[in-house]
Tab-separated table of C-alpha atoms and ligand atoms in Angstrom:
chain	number	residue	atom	x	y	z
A	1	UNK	CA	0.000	0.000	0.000
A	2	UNK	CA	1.102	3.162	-0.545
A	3	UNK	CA	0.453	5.790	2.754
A	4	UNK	CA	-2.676	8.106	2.444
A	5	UNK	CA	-2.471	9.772	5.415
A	6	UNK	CA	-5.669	11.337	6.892
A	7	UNK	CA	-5.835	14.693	8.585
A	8	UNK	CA	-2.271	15.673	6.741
A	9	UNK	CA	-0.510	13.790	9.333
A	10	UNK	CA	3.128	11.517	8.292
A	11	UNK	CA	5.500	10.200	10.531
A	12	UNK	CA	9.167	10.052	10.872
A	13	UNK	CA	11.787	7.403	12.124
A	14	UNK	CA	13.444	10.173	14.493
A	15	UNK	CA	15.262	6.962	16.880
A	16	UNK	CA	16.834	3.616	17.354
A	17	UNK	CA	18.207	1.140	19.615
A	18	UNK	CA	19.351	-2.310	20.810
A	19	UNK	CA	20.893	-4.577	22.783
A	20	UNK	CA	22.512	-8.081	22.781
A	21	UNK	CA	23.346	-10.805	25.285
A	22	UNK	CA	26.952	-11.242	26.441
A	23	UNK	CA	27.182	-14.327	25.986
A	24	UNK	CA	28.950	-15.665	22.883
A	25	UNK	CA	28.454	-19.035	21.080
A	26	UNK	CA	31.433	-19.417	18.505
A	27	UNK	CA	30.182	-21.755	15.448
A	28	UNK	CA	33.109	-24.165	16.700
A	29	UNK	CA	31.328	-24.130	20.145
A	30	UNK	CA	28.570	-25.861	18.996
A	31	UNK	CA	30.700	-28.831	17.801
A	32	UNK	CA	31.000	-29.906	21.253
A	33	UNK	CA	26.587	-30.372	20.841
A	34	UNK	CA	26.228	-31.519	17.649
A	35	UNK	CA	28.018	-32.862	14.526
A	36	UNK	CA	28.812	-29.716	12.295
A	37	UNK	CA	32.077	-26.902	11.887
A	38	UNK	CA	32.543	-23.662	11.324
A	39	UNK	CA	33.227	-23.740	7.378
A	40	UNK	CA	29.668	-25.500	7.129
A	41	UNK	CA	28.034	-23.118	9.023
A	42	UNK	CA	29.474	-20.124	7.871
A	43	UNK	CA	29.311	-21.310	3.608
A	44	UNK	CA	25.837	-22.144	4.423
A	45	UNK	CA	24.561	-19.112	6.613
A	46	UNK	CA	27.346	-16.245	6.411
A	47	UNK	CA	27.366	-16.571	10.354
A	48	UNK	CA	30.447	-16.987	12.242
A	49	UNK	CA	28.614	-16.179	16.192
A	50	UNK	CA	25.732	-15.812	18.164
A	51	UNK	CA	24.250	-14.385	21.442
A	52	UNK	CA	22.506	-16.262	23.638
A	53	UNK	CA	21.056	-14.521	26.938
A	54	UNK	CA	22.344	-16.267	30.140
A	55	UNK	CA	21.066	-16.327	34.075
A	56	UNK	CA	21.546	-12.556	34.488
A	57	UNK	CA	20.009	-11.071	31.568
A	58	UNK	CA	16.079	-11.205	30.318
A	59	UNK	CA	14.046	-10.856	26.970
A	60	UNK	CA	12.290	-7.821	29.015
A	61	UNK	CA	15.562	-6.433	29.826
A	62	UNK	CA	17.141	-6.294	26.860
A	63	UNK	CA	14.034	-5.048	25.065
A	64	UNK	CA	13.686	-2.303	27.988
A	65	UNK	CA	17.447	-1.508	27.052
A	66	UNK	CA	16.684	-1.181	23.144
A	67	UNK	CA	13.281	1.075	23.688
A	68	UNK	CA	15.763	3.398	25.985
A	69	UNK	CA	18.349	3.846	23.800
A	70	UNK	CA	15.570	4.779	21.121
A	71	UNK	CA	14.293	7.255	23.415
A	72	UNK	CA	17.034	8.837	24.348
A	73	UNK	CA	18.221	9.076	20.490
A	74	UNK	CA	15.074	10.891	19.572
A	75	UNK	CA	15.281	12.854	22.486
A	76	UNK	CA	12.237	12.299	24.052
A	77	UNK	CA	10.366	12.350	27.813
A	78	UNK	CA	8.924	8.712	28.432
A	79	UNK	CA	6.071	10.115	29.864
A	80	UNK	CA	4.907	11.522	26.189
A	81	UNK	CA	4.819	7.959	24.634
A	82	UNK	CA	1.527	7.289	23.767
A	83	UNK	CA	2.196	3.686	22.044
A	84	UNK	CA	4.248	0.732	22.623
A	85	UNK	CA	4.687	-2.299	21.320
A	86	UNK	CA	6.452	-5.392	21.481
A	87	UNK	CA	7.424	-7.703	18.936
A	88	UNK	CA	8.051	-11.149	20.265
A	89	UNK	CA	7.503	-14.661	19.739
A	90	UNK	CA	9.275	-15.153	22.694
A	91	UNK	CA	7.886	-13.548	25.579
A	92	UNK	CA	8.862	-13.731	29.480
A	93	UNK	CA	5.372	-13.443	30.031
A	94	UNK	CA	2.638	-15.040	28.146
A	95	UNK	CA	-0.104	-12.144	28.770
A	96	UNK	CA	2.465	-10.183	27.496
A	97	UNK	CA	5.895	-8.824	28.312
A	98	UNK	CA	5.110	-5.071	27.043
A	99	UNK	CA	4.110	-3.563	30.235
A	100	UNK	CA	6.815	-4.842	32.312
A	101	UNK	CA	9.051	-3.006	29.609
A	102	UNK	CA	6.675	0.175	30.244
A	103	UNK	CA	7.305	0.385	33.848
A	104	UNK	CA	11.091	0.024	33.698
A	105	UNK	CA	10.940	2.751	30.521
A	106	UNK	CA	8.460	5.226	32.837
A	107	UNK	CA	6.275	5.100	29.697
A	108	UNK	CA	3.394	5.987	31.993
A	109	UNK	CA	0.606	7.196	29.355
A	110	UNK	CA	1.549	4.789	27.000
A	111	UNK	CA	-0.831	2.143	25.115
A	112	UNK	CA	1.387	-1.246	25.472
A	113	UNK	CA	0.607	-4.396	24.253
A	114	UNK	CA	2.743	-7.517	22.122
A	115	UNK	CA	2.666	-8.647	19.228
A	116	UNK	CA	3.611	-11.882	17.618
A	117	UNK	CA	4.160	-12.650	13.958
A	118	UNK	CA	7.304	-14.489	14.115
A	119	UNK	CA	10.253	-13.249	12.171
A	120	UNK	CA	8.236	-10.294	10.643
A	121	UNK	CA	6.788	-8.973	13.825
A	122	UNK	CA	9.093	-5.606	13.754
A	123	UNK	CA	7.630	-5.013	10.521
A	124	UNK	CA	4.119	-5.763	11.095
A	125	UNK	CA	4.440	-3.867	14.735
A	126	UNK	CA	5.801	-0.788	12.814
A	127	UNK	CA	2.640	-0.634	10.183
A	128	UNK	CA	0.667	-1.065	13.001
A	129	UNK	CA	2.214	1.540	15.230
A	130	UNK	CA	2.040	4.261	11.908
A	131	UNK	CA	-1.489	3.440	11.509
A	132	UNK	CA	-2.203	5.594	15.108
A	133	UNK	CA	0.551	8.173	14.083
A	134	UNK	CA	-1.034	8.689	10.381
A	135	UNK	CA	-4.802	8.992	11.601
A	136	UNK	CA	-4.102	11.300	14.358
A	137	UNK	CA	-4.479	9.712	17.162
A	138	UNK	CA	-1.577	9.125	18.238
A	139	UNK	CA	2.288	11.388	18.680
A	140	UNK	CA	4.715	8.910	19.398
A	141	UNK	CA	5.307	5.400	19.080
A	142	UNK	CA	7.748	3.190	20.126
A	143	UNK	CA	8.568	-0.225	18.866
A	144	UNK	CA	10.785	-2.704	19.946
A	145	UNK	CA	11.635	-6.093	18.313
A	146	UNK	CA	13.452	-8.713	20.415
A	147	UNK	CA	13.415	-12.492	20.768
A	148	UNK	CA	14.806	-14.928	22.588
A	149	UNK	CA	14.818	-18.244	20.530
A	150	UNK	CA	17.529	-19.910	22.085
A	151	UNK	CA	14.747	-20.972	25.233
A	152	UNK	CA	12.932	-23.089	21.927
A	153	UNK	CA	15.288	-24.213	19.993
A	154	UNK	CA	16.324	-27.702	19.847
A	155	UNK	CA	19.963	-27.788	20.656
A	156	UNK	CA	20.408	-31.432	19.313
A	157	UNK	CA	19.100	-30.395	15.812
A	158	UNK	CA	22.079	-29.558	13.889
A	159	UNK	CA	19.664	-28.244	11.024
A	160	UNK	CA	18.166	-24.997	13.022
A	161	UNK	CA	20.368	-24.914	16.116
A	162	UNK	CA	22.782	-23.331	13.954
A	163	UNK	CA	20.496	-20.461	12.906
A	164	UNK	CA	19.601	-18.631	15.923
A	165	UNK	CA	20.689	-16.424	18.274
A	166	UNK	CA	18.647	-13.552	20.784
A	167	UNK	CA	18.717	-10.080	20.784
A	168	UNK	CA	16.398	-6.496	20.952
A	169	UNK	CA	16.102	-3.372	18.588
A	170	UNK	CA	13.537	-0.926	18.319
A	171	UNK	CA	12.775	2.640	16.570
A	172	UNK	CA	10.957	5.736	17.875
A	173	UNK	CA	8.613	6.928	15.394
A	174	UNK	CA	6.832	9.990	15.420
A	175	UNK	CA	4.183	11.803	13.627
A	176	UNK	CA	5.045	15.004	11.514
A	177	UNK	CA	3.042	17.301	8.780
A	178	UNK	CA	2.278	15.020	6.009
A	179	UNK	CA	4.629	16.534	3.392
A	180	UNK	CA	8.109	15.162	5.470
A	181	UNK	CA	6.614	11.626	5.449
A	182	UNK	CA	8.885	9.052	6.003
A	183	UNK	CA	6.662	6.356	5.693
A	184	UNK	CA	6.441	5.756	1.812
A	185	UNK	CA	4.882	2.227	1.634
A	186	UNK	CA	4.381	-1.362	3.104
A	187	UNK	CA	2.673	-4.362	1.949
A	188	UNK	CA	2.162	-7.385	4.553
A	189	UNK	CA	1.019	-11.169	3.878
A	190	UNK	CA	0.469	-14.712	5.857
A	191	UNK	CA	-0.554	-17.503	4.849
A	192	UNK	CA	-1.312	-20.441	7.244
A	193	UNK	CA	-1.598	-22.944	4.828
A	194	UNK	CA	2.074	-23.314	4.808
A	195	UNK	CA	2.915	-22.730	8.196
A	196	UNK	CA	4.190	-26.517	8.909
A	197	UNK	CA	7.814	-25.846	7.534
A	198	UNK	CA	7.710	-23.759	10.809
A	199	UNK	CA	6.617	-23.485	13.820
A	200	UNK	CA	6.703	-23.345	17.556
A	201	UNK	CA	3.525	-25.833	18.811
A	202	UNK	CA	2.359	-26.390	22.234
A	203	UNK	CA	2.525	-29.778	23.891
A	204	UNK	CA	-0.378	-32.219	23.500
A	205	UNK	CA	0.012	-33.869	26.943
A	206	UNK	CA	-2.988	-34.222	28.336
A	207	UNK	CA	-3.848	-34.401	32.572
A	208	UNK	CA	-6.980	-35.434	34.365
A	209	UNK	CA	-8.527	-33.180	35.625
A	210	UNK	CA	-11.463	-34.093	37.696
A	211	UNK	CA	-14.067	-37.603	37.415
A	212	UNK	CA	-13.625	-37.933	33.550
A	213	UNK	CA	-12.360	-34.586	32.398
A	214	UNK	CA	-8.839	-33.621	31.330
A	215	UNK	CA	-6.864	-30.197	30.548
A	216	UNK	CA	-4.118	-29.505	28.516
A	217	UNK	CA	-0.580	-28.869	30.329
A	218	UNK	CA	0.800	-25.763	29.262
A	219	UNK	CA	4.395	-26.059	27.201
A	220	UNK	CA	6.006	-25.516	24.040
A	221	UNK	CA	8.071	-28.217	21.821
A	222	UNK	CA	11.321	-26.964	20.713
A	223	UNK	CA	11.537	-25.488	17.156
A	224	UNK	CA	10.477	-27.171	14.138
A	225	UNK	CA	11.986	-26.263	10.808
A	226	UNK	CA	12.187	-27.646	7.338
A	227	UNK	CA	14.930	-25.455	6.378
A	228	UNK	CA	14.912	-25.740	2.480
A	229	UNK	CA	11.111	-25.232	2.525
A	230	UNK	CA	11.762	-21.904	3.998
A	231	UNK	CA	14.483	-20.953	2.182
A	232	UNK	CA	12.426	-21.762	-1.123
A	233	UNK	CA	10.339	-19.529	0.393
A	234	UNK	CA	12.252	-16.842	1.096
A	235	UNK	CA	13.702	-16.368	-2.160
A	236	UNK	CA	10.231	-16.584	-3.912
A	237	UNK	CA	8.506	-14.236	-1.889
A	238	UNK	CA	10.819	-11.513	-0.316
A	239	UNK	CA	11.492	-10.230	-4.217
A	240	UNK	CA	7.714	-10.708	-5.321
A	241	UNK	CA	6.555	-8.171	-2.690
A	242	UNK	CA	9.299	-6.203	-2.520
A	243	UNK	CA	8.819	-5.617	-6.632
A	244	UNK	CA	5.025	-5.036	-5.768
A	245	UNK	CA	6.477	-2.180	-3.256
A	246	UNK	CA	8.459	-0.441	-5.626
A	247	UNK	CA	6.173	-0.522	-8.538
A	248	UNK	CA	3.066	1.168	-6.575
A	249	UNK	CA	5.703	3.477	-4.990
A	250	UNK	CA	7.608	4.564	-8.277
A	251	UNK	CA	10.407	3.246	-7.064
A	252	UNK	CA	13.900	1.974	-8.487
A	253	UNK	CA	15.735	-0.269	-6.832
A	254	UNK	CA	18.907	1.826	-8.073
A	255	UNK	CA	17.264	4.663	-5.657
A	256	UNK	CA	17.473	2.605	-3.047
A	257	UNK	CA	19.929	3.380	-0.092
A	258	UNK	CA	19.863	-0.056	1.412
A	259	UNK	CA	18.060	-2.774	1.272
A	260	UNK	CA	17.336	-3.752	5.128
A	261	UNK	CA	16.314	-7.518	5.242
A	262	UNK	CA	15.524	-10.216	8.005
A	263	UNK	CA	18.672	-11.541	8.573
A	264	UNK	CA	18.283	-15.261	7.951
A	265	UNK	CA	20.813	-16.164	6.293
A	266	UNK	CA	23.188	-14.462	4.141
A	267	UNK	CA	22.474	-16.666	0.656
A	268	UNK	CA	18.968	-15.072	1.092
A	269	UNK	CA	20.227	-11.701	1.254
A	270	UNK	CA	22.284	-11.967	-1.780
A	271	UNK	CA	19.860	-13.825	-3.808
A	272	UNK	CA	17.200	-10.727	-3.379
A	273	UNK	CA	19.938	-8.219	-4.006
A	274	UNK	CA	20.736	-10.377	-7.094
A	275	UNK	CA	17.208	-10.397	-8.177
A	276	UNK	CA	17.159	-6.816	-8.061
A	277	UNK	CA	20.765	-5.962	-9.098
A	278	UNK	CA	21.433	-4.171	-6.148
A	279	UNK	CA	25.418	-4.483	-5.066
A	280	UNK	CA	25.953	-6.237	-2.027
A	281	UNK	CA	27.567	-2.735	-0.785
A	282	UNK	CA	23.942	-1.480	-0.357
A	283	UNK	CA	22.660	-4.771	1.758
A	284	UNK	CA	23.303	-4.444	5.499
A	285	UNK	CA	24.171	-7.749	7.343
A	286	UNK	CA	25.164	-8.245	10.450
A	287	UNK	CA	24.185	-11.914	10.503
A	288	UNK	CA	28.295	-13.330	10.801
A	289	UNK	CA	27.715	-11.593	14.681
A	290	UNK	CA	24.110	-12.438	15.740
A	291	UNK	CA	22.959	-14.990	13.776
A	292	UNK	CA	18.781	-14.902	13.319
A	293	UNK	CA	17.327	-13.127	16.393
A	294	UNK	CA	13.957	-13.443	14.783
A	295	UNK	CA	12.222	-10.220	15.109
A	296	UNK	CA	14.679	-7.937	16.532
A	297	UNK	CA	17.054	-8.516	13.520
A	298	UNK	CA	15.778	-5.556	11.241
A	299	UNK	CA	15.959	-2.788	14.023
A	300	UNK	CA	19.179	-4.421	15.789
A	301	UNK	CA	20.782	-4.163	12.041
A	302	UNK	CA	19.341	-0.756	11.517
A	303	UNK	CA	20.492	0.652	14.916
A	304	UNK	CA	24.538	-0.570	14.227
A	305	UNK	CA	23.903	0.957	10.446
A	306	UNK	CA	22.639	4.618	12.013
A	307	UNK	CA	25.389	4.742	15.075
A	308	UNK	CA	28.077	4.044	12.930
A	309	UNK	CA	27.443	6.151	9.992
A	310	UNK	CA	26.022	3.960	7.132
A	311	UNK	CA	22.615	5.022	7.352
A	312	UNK	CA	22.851	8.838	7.216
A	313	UNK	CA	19.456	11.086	7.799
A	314	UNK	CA	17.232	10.565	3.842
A	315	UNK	CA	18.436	7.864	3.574
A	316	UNK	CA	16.076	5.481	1.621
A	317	UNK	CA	15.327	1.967	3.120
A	318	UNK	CA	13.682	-1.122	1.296
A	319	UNK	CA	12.988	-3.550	4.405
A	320	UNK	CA	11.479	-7.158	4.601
A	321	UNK	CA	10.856	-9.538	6.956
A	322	UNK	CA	9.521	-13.096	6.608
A	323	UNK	CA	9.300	-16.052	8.800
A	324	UNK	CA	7.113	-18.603	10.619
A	325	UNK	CA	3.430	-18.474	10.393
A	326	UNK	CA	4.516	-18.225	7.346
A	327	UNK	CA	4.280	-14.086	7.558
A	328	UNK	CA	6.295	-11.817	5.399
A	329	UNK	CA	5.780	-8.367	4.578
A	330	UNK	CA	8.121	-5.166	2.931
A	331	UNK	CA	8.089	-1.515	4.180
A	332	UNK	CA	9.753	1.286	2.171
A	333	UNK	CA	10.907	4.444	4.254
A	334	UNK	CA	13.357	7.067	4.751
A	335	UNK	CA	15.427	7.301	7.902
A	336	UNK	CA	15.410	10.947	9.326
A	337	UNK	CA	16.858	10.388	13.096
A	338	UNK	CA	16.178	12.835	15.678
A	339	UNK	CA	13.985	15.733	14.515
B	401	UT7	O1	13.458	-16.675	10.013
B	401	UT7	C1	13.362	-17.765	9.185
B	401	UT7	C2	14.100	-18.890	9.830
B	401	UT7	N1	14.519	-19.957	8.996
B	401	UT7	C3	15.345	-19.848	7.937
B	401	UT7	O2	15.727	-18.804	7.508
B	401	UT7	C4	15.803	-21.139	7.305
B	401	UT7	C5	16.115	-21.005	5.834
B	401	UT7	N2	16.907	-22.133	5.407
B	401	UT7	C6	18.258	-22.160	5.510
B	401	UT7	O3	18.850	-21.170	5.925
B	401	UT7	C7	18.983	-23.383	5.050
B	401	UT7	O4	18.065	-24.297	4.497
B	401	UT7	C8	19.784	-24.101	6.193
B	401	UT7	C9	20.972	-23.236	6.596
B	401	UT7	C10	18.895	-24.351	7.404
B	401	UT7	C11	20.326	-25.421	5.678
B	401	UT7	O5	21.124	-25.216	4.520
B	401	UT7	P1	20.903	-26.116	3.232
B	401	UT7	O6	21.887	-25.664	2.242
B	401	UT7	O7	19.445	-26.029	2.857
B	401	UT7	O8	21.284	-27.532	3.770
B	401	UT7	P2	20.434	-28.887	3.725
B	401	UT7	O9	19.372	-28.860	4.746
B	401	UT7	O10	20.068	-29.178	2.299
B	401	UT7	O11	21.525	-29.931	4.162
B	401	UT7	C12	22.659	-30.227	3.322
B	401	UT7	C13	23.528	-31.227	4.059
B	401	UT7	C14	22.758	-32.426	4.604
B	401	UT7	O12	23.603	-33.537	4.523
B	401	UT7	P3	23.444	-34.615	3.312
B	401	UT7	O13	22.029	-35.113	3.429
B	401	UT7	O14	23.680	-33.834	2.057
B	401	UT7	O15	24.481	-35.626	3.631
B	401	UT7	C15	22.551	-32.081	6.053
B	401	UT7	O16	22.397	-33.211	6.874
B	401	UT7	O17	24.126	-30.585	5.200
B	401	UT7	C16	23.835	-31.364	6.383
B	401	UT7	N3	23.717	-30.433	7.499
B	401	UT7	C17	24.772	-30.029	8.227
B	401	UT7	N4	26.084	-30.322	8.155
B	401	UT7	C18	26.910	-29.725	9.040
B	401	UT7	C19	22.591	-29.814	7.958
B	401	UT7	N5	22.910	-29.018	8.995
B	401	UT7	C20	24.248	-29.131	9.178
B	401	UT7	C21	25.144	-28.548	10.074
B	401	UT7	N6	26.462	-28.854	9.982
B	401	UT7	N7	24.744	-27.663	11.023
């Protein structure tokens, strides 16, 4: 879709932030769990690390650390946040892990809530999040992508144990007159009938409960991926709707800045920006350091390209993010930092 805004109101992408665990898997780690190396692993994914958060870190904590260092880039009082949300999969809380992250931010007025759509839950919380800032309602939104896989993934499965790793971002967005927009367009999919290449199901064990009646005990299995499926995937739908962006926003992808994509694995990356001709140059990846962190890799990624000088203010960003469910979706904006 391309943004009509009602009542003349845009929005802006005025801050960012994140945090990672400090705790480092090396690839050649893992060969002490399972039967792989580092050449496989990196040839195959372009990753080289991950983090994983240990006993005195959190999902909450590090997402509390991401929304503050957004805050404090876009300069603004946590008392005037009106929206927050939290893109997880992964939460410390099953009602929710977005208030707890309110009350250590002081985001007192705020509207919290999470979100879940897997892998492309920053993008889907960010169209969400414009929606109040373009139809007035709302000022100032902040959202914060962060998972914490490593608590579901099956650590004897050489196929996805490789993958992942945790980690937060998030971006403060704000709304503006309509004629600085910075939102320029989005598109967002699912489809359910594919979802069994992956997913995260809860356990069918079943309890009495009392005379003849049972409940349903409350647990996850780990992780379960067919990884080719999703790769297939990947590389058939991240440049369909990203081509679907850019023609209803008249855009070329030689005006792109960067192209900003889940970071899955790097083969992905570089057969999109092959699709599109776009020179590896333009296609952040920080994916040899993290790994996947599911939905905080897009804002994690941004936030290293704006603090160290990649992603200047204008700067024009093609994002995507796809994953389980299956969900994928595209966004097209400009960076502007703080206003
Ligand atoms: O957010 C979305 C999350 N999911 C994804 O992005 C997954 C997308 N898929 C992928 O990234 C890739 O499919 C993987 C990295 C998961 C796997 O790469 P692949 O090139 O598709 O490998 P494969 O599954 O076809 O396996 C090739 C071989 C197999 O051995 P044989 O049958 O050829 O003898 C596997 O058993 O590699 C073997 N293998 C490994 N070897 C060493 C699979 N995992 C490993 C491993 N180390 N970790």
């Amino acid at each position: 879709m391309t943004i009509k805004s009602q009542n003349n109101f845009g929005l802006n992408f005025v801050g960012s932030g994140s945090a990672t665990p400090s705790q480092i898997i090396k690839n050649d780690d893992l060969r002490i769990r399972v039967e792989t190396n580092d050449l496989w692993i990196k040839t195959r994914t372009g990753i080289s690390e991950r983090r994983i958060i240990g006993e005195n870190e959190s999902l909450t904590g590090l997402s509390s650390q991401a929304g503050q260092g957004a805050i404090q880039m876009a300069g603004w009082d946590p008392e005037n946040i009106d929206l927050l949300i939290l893109a997880t999969s992964t939460p410390d809380d099953l009602f929710g892990s977005a208030a707890q992250i309110q009350a250590s931010l002081g985001a007192k007025k705020a509207v919290v809530f999470d979100l879940t759509a897997a892998c492309s839950g920053f993008l889907f919380a960010v169209v969400t999040a414009c929606q109040y800032l373009l139809n007035g309602s709302m000022n100032k939104a902040l959202v914060i992508g962060a998972d914490q896989l490593s608590r579901w993934v099956d650590w004897d499965d050489r196929g996805s144990c490789i993958l992942f790793g945790d980690g937060a971002g998030a971006v403060a967005i704000q709304s503006i007159p309509e004629a600085e927009n910075g939102l320029l367009g989005f598109r967002l999919r699912s489809d359910g009938s594919r979802g069994n290449c992956l997913n995260l199901k809860s356990i069918e064990e079943y309890k009495p409960l009392v005379k003849d009646s049972i409940y349903q005990k409350g647990g996850f299995s780990p992780i379960n991926m067919n990884g080719q499926e999703v790769y297939k995937f990947a590389v058939r739908e991240v440049p369909t709707i990203l081509d679907e962006l850019l023609s209803e926003t008249n855009v070329k992808p030689s005006d792109l800045d960067w192209l900003l994509l889940h970071q899955a694995n790097q083969r992905i990356l570089d057969a999109v920006a092959d699709r599109f001709k776009i020179p590896y140059e333009k296609v952040l990846s920080n994916l040899a350091s993290y790994g996947n962190t599911s939905a905080a890799t897009i804002p994690l990624m941004l936030d290293e390209a704006v603090k160290d000088g990649r992603v200047k203010p204008g700067d024009l960003i093609a994002s995507s993010g796809f994953g389980a469910g299956l969900s994928w979706g595209a966004a097209l904006f400009r960076w502007h930092g703080p206003l």
